Amino acid sequence: MTANDRHGSGRTAVGVLASGRGSNLLALLEAQDEGQLEAALRVVISDVPTAPALEHARRHGVEALHLPPGPFKTRLGEEEERAYVRAFRDRGVELVVLAGFMRVVHRPFFEAYRGRIINIHPSLLPSFPGLKAQRQALEHGVKVSGCTVHFVEEKVDAGPIIAQVPVAVLEGDTEETLSARILEEEHRLIVEAVNLVAGRRAWSRPA
Ligand code: GRF
């Protein structure tokens, strides 16, 4: 298999945004290496220069960029967000995957990629949006939580759902044990969801 086959000429070009550990990104990279991804990972951008996600990308032969996020904590600056969008557009990115990206995207991304941005979240949305979803699940005493991949819209963690997997909450679960079991399912779900969208088997409602 040539590098060109592996990285998929003619396949939907994917750009990933990741801020940290990058285990969901790694699941995508491994799926691509194994020929299980119906899309081509083109570039990974992080707002954090030391994010392990960048290292995962490089090790798997995918371009990895750190771009400065600007002055805010939970979002990108307007100019900075435009630079992120430009970097994706310059590389022909068609689908944007938020894989543990810790900033909310705004207008520049929606203008360029509305309906083509997806996010993975560690709960069964619409339950427990926002941070610490696994802790929220434990605090509410639910017996089932899980993970969701959804299209990104302006309201955080609220766009149309693409796919979900339930995970049982067990007696004695801590935030760590529940998070670990959900994460295992996330790694399968993110690959499935990218394949659904890239294969046009899932799409967003028109804006
Ligand atoms: C995952 O739990 C994902 O659902 C959430 O952030 C976490 C990222 O983990 N949005 P990783 O960086 O992919 O390991």
mmCIF file of N, CA and C and ligand atoms in Angstrom, residues 21-24 100 120-122 183 186, ligand 1:
data_model
loop_
_atom_site.group_PDB
_atom_site.id
_atom_site.type_symbol
_atom_site.label_atom_id
_atom_site.label_comp_id
_atom_site.label_asym_id
_atom_site.label_seq_id
_atom_site.Cartn_x
_atom_site.Cartn_y
_atom_site.Cartn_z
ATOM 1 N N ARG A 21 -4.283 15.090 25.449
ATOM 2 C CA ARG A 21 -3.845 13.695 25.402
ATOM 3 C C ARG A 21 -3.946 13.073 24.004
ATOM 4 N N GLY A 22 -5.046 13.335 23.323
ATOM 5 C CA GLY A 22 -5.157 12.907 21.927
ATOM 6 C C GLY A 22 -5.419 11.423 21.730
ATOM 7 N N SER A 23 -6.110 10.787 22.701
ATOM 8 C CA SER A 23 -6.354 9.347 22.501
ATOM 9 C C SER A 23 -7.409 9.108 21.424
ATOM 10 N N ASN A 24 -8.366 10.001 21.278
ATOM 11 C CA ASN A 24 -9.338 9.845 20.177
ATOM 12 C C ASN A 24 -8.664 10.065 18.830
ATOM 13 N N GLY A 100 -11.334 16.442 21.711
ATOM 14 C CA GLY A 100 -10.734 16.966 22.927
ATOM 15 C C GLY A 100 -10.158 18.354 22.710
ATOM 16 N N ILE A 120 -16.734 14.978 19.733
ATOM 17 C CA ILE A 120 -17.015 13.818 20.592
ATOM 18 C C ILE A 120 -17.123 14.273 22.037
ATOM 19 N N HIS A 121 -18.140 13.718 22.734
ATOM 20 C CA HIS A 121 -18.439 14.150 24.105
ATOM 21 C C HIS A 121 -18.692 12.914 24.973
ATOM 22 N N PRO A 122 -18.157 12.907 26.205
ATOM 23 C CA PRO A 122 -18.254 11.707 27.033
ATOM 24 C C PRO A 122 -19.527 11.595 27.868
ATOM 25 N N LEU A 183 -14.151 6.024 27.634
ATOM 26 C CA LEU A 183 -13.113 6.365 26.653
ATOM 27 C C LEU A 183 -12.872 5.222 25.667
ATOM 28 N N GLU A 186 -15.418 5.536 23.217
ATOM 29 C CA GLU A 186 -15.191 6.727 22.380
ATOM 30 C C GLU A 186 -14.291 6.387 21.199
HETATM 31 C C1 GRF B 1 -12.674 12.874 25.520
HETATM 32 O O1 GRF B 1 -13.282 12.328 26.654
HETATM 33 C C2 GRF B 1 -13.686 13.574 24.642
HETATM 34 O O2 GRF B 1 -14.950 12.970 24.673
HETATM 35 C C3 GRF B 1 -13.763 14.937 25.273
HETATM 36 O O3 GRF B 1 -12.424 15.239 25.640
HETATM 37 C C4 GRF B 1 -11.726 14.012 25.879
HETATM 38 C C5 GRF B 1 -10.521 14.038 24.998
HETATM 39 O O4 GRF B 1 -9.681 12.939 25.226
HETATM 40 N N1 GRF B 1 -14.325 15.914 24.358
HETATM 41 P P1 GRF B 1 -8.478 12.644 24.249
HETATM 42 O O5 GRF B 1 -7.627 13.910 24.168
HETATM 43 O O6 GRF B 1 -9.057 12.288 22.901
HETATM 44 O O7 GRF B 1 -7.738 11.511 24.868
#
